[in-house]
XYZ file of C-alpha atoms in Angstrom:
380
model
C 0.058 -0.028 -0.057
C 1.452 3.327 -0.944
C 1.252 6.153 1.199
C 2.223 9.750 1.010
C 3.336 12.944 2.967
C 3.234 16.562 2.215
C 5.944 18.936 3.512
C 7.087 22.506 3.197
C 10.732 23.262 3.161
C 11.834 26.882 3.615
C 14.444 27.910 0.907
C 18.067 27.081 2.038
C 16.424 25.043 4.934
C 15.764 21.483 5.969
C 13.015 19.263 7.378
C 13.534 16.077 9.390
C 10.998 12.954 9.383
C 11.449 11.267 12.277
C 9.963 8.823 13.133
C 8.533 7.713 10.029
C 4.781 8.386 10.031
C 3.922 4.411 9.132
C 4.427 2.406 12.299
C 6.667 -0.601 11.073
C 7.296 0.600 7.698
C 9.905 -1.532 5.526
C 9.887 -0.295 2.186
C 11.313 2.384 -0.137
C 10.734 6.130 -0.453
C 10.273 8.281 -3.525
C 10.571 12.177 -3.084
C 9.144 14.755 -5.509
C 9.632 18.285 -5.307
C 9.011 21.592 -7.122
C 12.127 22.884 -6.262
C 15.702 21.207 -6.225
C 16.036 19.245 -3.065
C 18.731 16.837 -1.422
C 18.007 14.200 1.063
C 19.732 11.567 3.403
C 18.346 8.770 5.112
C 19.676 7.830 8.554
C 19.532 4.085 9.315
C 19.002 3.468 13.192
C 18.415 0.056 15.033
C 17.956 -0.593 18.582
C 19.031 -3.750 20.783
C 21.816 -3.473 19.812
C 22.094 0.472 18.999
C 23.407 0.954 15.383
C 23.622 3.659 12.851
C 24.673 4.812 9.482
C 23.557 7.014 6.770
C 23.228 7.180 2.808
C 22.200 9.936 0.364
C 18.968 9.728 -1.605
C 19.673 8.760 -5.330
C 19.032 11.384 -7.986
C 19.893 9.759 -11.084
C 19.010 5.737 -11.095
C 20.715 3.742 -14.082
C 20.676 0.697 -15.736
C 23.748 -0.368 -14.118
C 24.934 -0.679 -10.271
C 28.366 -0.928 -9.253
C 28.732 -2.436 -5.607
C 32.632 -2.218 -4.902
C 32.130 -3.915 -1.450
C 30.109 -7.388 -0.778
C 31.088 -9.434 1.972
C 30.179 -12.726 3.765
C 31.266 -13.742 6.994
C 34.337 -11.737 6.511
C 35.558 -11.052 9.963
C 31.975 -11.683 11.183
C 30.831 -8.869 8.552
C 28.341 -9.825 5.802
C 26.246 -7.725 3.474
C 22.649 -7.071 2.250
C 21.788 -5.575 -1.015
C 18.813 -3.353 -1.395
C 17.643 -2.766 -5.118
C 14.662 -0.307 -5.816
C 13.241 -0.359 -9.293
C 12.747 3.338 -10.400
C 11.271 2.597 -13.693
C 7.597 2.207 -14.983
C 7.786 -1.505 -15.683
C 9.199 -4.780 -14.274
C 12.791 -4.579 -14.093
C 14.807 -7.570 -15.256
C 18.025 -7.885 -13.197
C 21.440 -9.639 -13.432
C 24.109 -9.741 -10.756
C 27.543 -10.534 -11.403
C 29.607 -11.395 -8.186
C 33.672 -11.270 -8.761
C 35.970 -12.015 -5.716
C 38.407 -9.009 -4.689
C 41.889 -9.324 -6.562
C 40.108 -11.368 -9.647
C 38.240 -10.279 -12.795
C 36.343 -13.716 -13.108
C 32.735 -14.012 -12.435
C 32.258 -16.529 -9.878
C 28.290 -16.408 -9.658
C 25.363 -14.908 -11.467
C 22.148 -14.191 -9.989
C 18.822 -13.233 -12.309
C 15.741 -11.762 -10.757
C 12.768 -9.718 -11.547
C 11.581 -6.527 -9.607
C 8.077 -4.926 -10.256
C 7.803 -1.402 -11.004
C 8.581 0.563 -7.843
C 9.331 -2.325 -5.942
C 12.497 -3.655 -4.185
C 14.515 -6.678 -3.675
C 16.771 -7.387 -0.741
C 19.667 -10.011 -1.043
C 20.953 -11.065 2.060
C 24.489 -12.272 1.502
C 24.484 -14.491 5.016
C 21.228 -16.293 3.784
C 20.732 -15.754 0.244
C 24.408 -16.406 -0.749
C 25.804 -19.516 1.001
C 27.387 -20.909 -1.917
C 29.866 -17.864 -1.427
C 31.131 -19.525 1.466
C 32.777 -17.780 4.720
C 35.315 -15.049 4.289
C 34.066 -13.972 1.053
C 34.974 -10.385 -0.114
C 34.314 -9.216 -3.572
C 32.128 -6.768 -5.500
C 28.807 -7.029 -7.461
C 27.975 -5.320 -10.858
C 24.047 -5.300 -11.397
C 22.698 -4.852 -15.098
C 18.898 -3.834 -15.477
C 16.526 -3.070 -18.330
C 14.670 -0.250 -16.048
C 16.761 2.274 -13.933
C 17.389 1.103 -10.551
C 18.914 2.375 -7.306
C 20.954 0.203 -4.873
C 22.198 0.681 -1.347
C 24.498 -1.663 0.463
C 24.660 -2.034 4.431
C 27.658 -4.017 5.898
C 27.335 -5.340 9.685
C 28.813 -7.878 12.150
C 25.774 -7.551 14.238
C 26.752 -4.697 16.489
C 28.457 -2.340 13.764
C 26.746 -0.677 10.800
C 28.262 0.626 7.488
C 26.044 1.451 4.532
C 27.096 3.227 1.197
C 25.167 3.989 -2.198
C 25.770 1.679 -5.322
C 27.203 3.787 -8.159
C 25.391 4.093 -11.774
C 28.730 5.097 -13.412
C 32.489 5.723 -12.880
C 34.998 8.212 -13.324
C 38.609 8.427 -13.962
C 39.038 9.971 -10.544
C 37.660 9.484 -7.051
C 38.043 12.032 -4.388
C 38.121 10.914 -0.671
C 37.657 13.905 1.553
C 38.651 12.071 5.135
C 41.714 9.832 5.327
C 42.817 8.875 8.746
C 44.391 6.454 10.761
C 45.220 6.286 14.718
C 42.873 9.275 15.098
C 41.523 8.847 18.705
C 40.973 4.832 17.481
C 39.750 5.647 14.080
C 41.321 4.254 10.904
C 39.957 4.463 7.216
C 39.724 1.452 4.534
C 39.234 1.977 0.860
C 37.800 -0.388 -1.739
C 38.043 0.556 -5.308
C 36.421 -1.182 -8.378
C 37.197 -1.113 -12.058
C 34.026 -0.662 -13.606
C 35.141 -0.434 -17.189
C 35.265 -3.131 -19.896
C 39.277 -3.242 -20.124
C 41.890 -3.486 -17.483
C 43.323 -0.009 -15.787
C 46.148 1.010 -13.598
C 44.675 2.779 -10.251
C 46.802 4.933 -8.461
C 46.111 6.006 -4.677
C 47.451 9.376 -3.584
C 47.193 10.321 0.094
C 47.403 14.364 0.457
C 49.170 14.285 -3.039
C 52.006 11.792 -2.445
C 51.574 8.335 -4.393
C 51.204 5.401 -1.754
C 50.402 2.594 -4.022
C 49.595 1.526 -7.917
C 47.577 -1.597 -8.816
C 46.113 -3.020 -12.082
C 42.771 -4.124 -12.083
C 41.109 -6.299 -14.685
C 37.484 -5.380 -15.934
C 34.929 -5.027 -12.792
C 37.709 -6.347 -10.441
C 38.208 -4.749 -7.269
C 40.986 -3.876 -4.490
C 41.047 -3.535 -0.690
C 43.301 -0.959 1.218
C 43.498 -0.894 5.061
C 44.881 0.736 6.536
C 44.983 3.857 4.432
C 47.446 5.514 4.318
C 49.109 1.872 3.906
C 51.411 0.994 6.552
C 51.503 1.676 10.400
C 48.245 1.381 12.208
C 49.622 3.490 15.132
C 51.023 6.526 13.115
C 48.120 9.384 13.450
C 47.257 10.872 9.923
C 44.454 13.037 9.079
C 43.840 14.098 5.457
C 42.357 13.268 1.984
C 42.991 11.050 -0.800
C 42.562 10.881 -4.511
C 42.199 7.640 -6.577
C 43.124 8.120 -10.268
C 42.729 5.421 -13.154
C 44.977 5.628 -16.313
C 43.669 7.199 -19.427
C 40.138 5.877 -20.172
C 39.868 4.085 -17.100
C 36.516 4.224 -15.052
C 36.619 3.786 -11.424
C 34.442 3.806 -8.413
C 35.377 3.728 -4.460
C 34.130 3.571 -0.953
C 35.805 4.415 2.571
C 34.949 2.891 5.506
C 35.939 4.449 8.870
C 36.261 2.124 11.683
C 36.768 2.652 15.414
C 37.493 -1.407 16.718
C 38.012 -0.088 20.529
C 34.722 2.043 20.497
C 32.869 -0.459 18.280
C 31.881 2.361 15.734
C 31.972 2.127 12.191
C 30.611 4.448 9.082
C 30.906 4.432 5.281
C 30.911 7.134 2.562
C 31.481 6.889 -1.218
C 34.099 8.711 -3.253
C 33.178 11.621 -5.056
C 33.626 11.811 -9.196
C 34.208 15.668 -9.204
C 33.147 18.589 -6.926
C 31.178 22.168 -7.373
C 31.404 25.515 -6.123
C 28.438 24.938 -3.717
C 28.281 22.227 -1.111
C 24.984 21.693 0.805
C 24.575 19.439 3.845
C 21.053 18.687 5.095
C 21.689 17.780 8.417
C 24.395 19.353 10.948
C 23.810 18.939 14.721
C 25.538 20.164 17.860
C 24.479 19.242 21.441
C 21.707 17.416 20.032
C 20.871 14.505 22.389
C 24.915 14.462 22.512
C 25.126 14.207 18.620
C 27.839 16.341 16.941
C 28.340 16.811 13.379
C 31.965 17.188 12.042
C 32.246 18.252 8.239
C 35.400 17.632 6.266
C 35.700 19.886 3.020
C 38.173 18.962 0.419
C 39.373 20.997 -2.422
C 40.065 19.572 -5.724
C 41.744 22.284 -7.230
C 45.378 23.092 -7.030
C 45.013 26.674 -5.413
C 44.022 27.661 -1.880
C 40.215 28.917 -1.791
C 38.254 30.864 0.958
C 34.874 29.395 1.297
C 31.674 30.860 2.616
C 30.110 28.715 5.419
C 26.504 29.411 6.442
C 24.152 27.221 8.767
C 20.581 27.524 9.288
C 18.568 26.196 12.208
C 15.653 23.984 11.509
C 14.267 24.530 15.024
C 13.638 28.297 14.465
C 15.126 29.496 10.991
C 18.009 31.542 12.669
C 21.407 31.658 11.154
C 23.592 30.023 13.505
C 26.664 30.306 11.432
C 28.060 32.799 8.533
C 31.658 33.163 8.381
C 34.743 32.157 5.961
C 37.462 29.263 6.360
C 40.250 28.811 3.758
C 40.723 25.359 2.291
C 44.209 24.256 0.847
C 44.803 23.284 -2.750
C 44.626 19.640 -3.347
C 43.723 19.359 0.738
C 41.178 19.616 3.037
C 39.793 21.158 5.930
C 38.181 20.012 9.178
C 35.198 21.849 10.831
C 34.347 20.196 14.171
C 31.951 21.070 15.596
C 30.475 22.174 12.454
C 28.344 24.732 14.526
C 28.943 26.142 17.772
C 30.894 24.688 20.799
C 30.815 21.529 22.948
C 29.077 21.891 25.223
C 27.110 24.768 24.362
C 23.656 25.663 22.530
C 21.595 23.046 20.900
C 21.763 23.285 16.942
C 19.971 21.009 14.324
C 19.836 22.464 10.902
C 21.291 22.432 7.513
C 24.726 24.174 5.865
C 25.749 25.453 2.840
C 29.440 26.019 1.746
C 30.002 28.134 -1.027
C 33.467 28.768 -2.568
C 34.303 31.183 -5.544
C 33.032 30.726 -9.220
C 34.799 27.522 -10.657
C 36.003 26.262 -7.050
C 35.840 22.436 -6.994
C 34.509 21.393 -3.448
C 33.370 18.291 -1.932
C 32.426 17.420 1.783
C 31.166 14.719 4.063
C 29.142 15.031 7.334
C 30.339 12.704 10.176
C 27.677 12.224 12.605
C 29.008 11.086 16.370
C 28.160 11.109 19.960
C 30.267 13.136 22.383
C 30.592 11.908 24.981
C 30.417 8.447 23.427
C 27.087 6.560 23.775
C 26.474 2.942 24.162
C 26.529 0.667 20.728
C 27.377 2.074 17.165
C 25.834 5.410 17.360
C 28.030 6.877 14.304
C 27.105 7.783 10.552
C 28.572 9.609 7.762
C 27.075 10.760 4.549
C 28.200 12.593 1.332
C 27.241 16.455 0.817
C 25.553 17.480 -2.356
C 27.224 19.524 -4.956
C 26.513 21.926 -7.476
């Protein structure tokens, strides 16, 4: 049964729907608007507490690339969610490949009704993969589809959007290790039909180069490669050889605190970055924003935050972001402790600048369970 809800969102503002107006709902949502909008979804569970975020899909495609799929990999397994965004039944083909190989090890075919959803749980539905399986999946469809993947070991939750296409470069705003227990891992996938050479640069320095066959994937953990104990906070760029097409995700993991979150790489940036949800002192939730400047020269950007509680402007100032580098805003608005803030943020650079950003949602002080989430900001 389809249900609908009408909302009014102020210009430059935001609106939070929580909880959903339908008790026990498990399905899909489509948002239609008379103005450009951006949306994120927070996935929250209790007993145990787990949290992560993903962004709304604006351009479903007839392909979806999922760079990281697991079954009982150190306790982690994934679940694939596929939404049919077309007007007719979708006929889907899923190709499974093990990380480090271009060979297809399994093919799955299924149909999804228009507006419907398919759910494939690797633990229960892909038992033939065996335990310790790490790989990627390519989805082909005759209707436009959107895909999301969750990763979990039962106490930590990650989630990321599938990609409808690749690009020669992937930009990763936040790479870290030994940062109060946080380390990052990167999964890259060649989504082209020919082999390509992929170079990993961290803060402008080449840290590794690998050759990937068609639709083959590669894992780096930790990133930066090397020591798990040397502190590092920065950004990274993945670059394929000429004509190559890649996608990538970043997993942020704090083993000691039992926290995890995942974001997807950016294919490019824009002069304006929008973040629908920014919080400070909101039931102990804080948000940090990481801005990456894809250009070679330092830029000064305007940071503006508007409260969704009363419409007031809580931040309106400038910060600088180095060329080919990143800048951290934590907390993104106000101070800890301090006044409560829930709202949205817009980051605006000079005309022609290339910016991307992510928003990390964490609790401080740390709350029991996995209470961390991250989402990609929207660029234009």
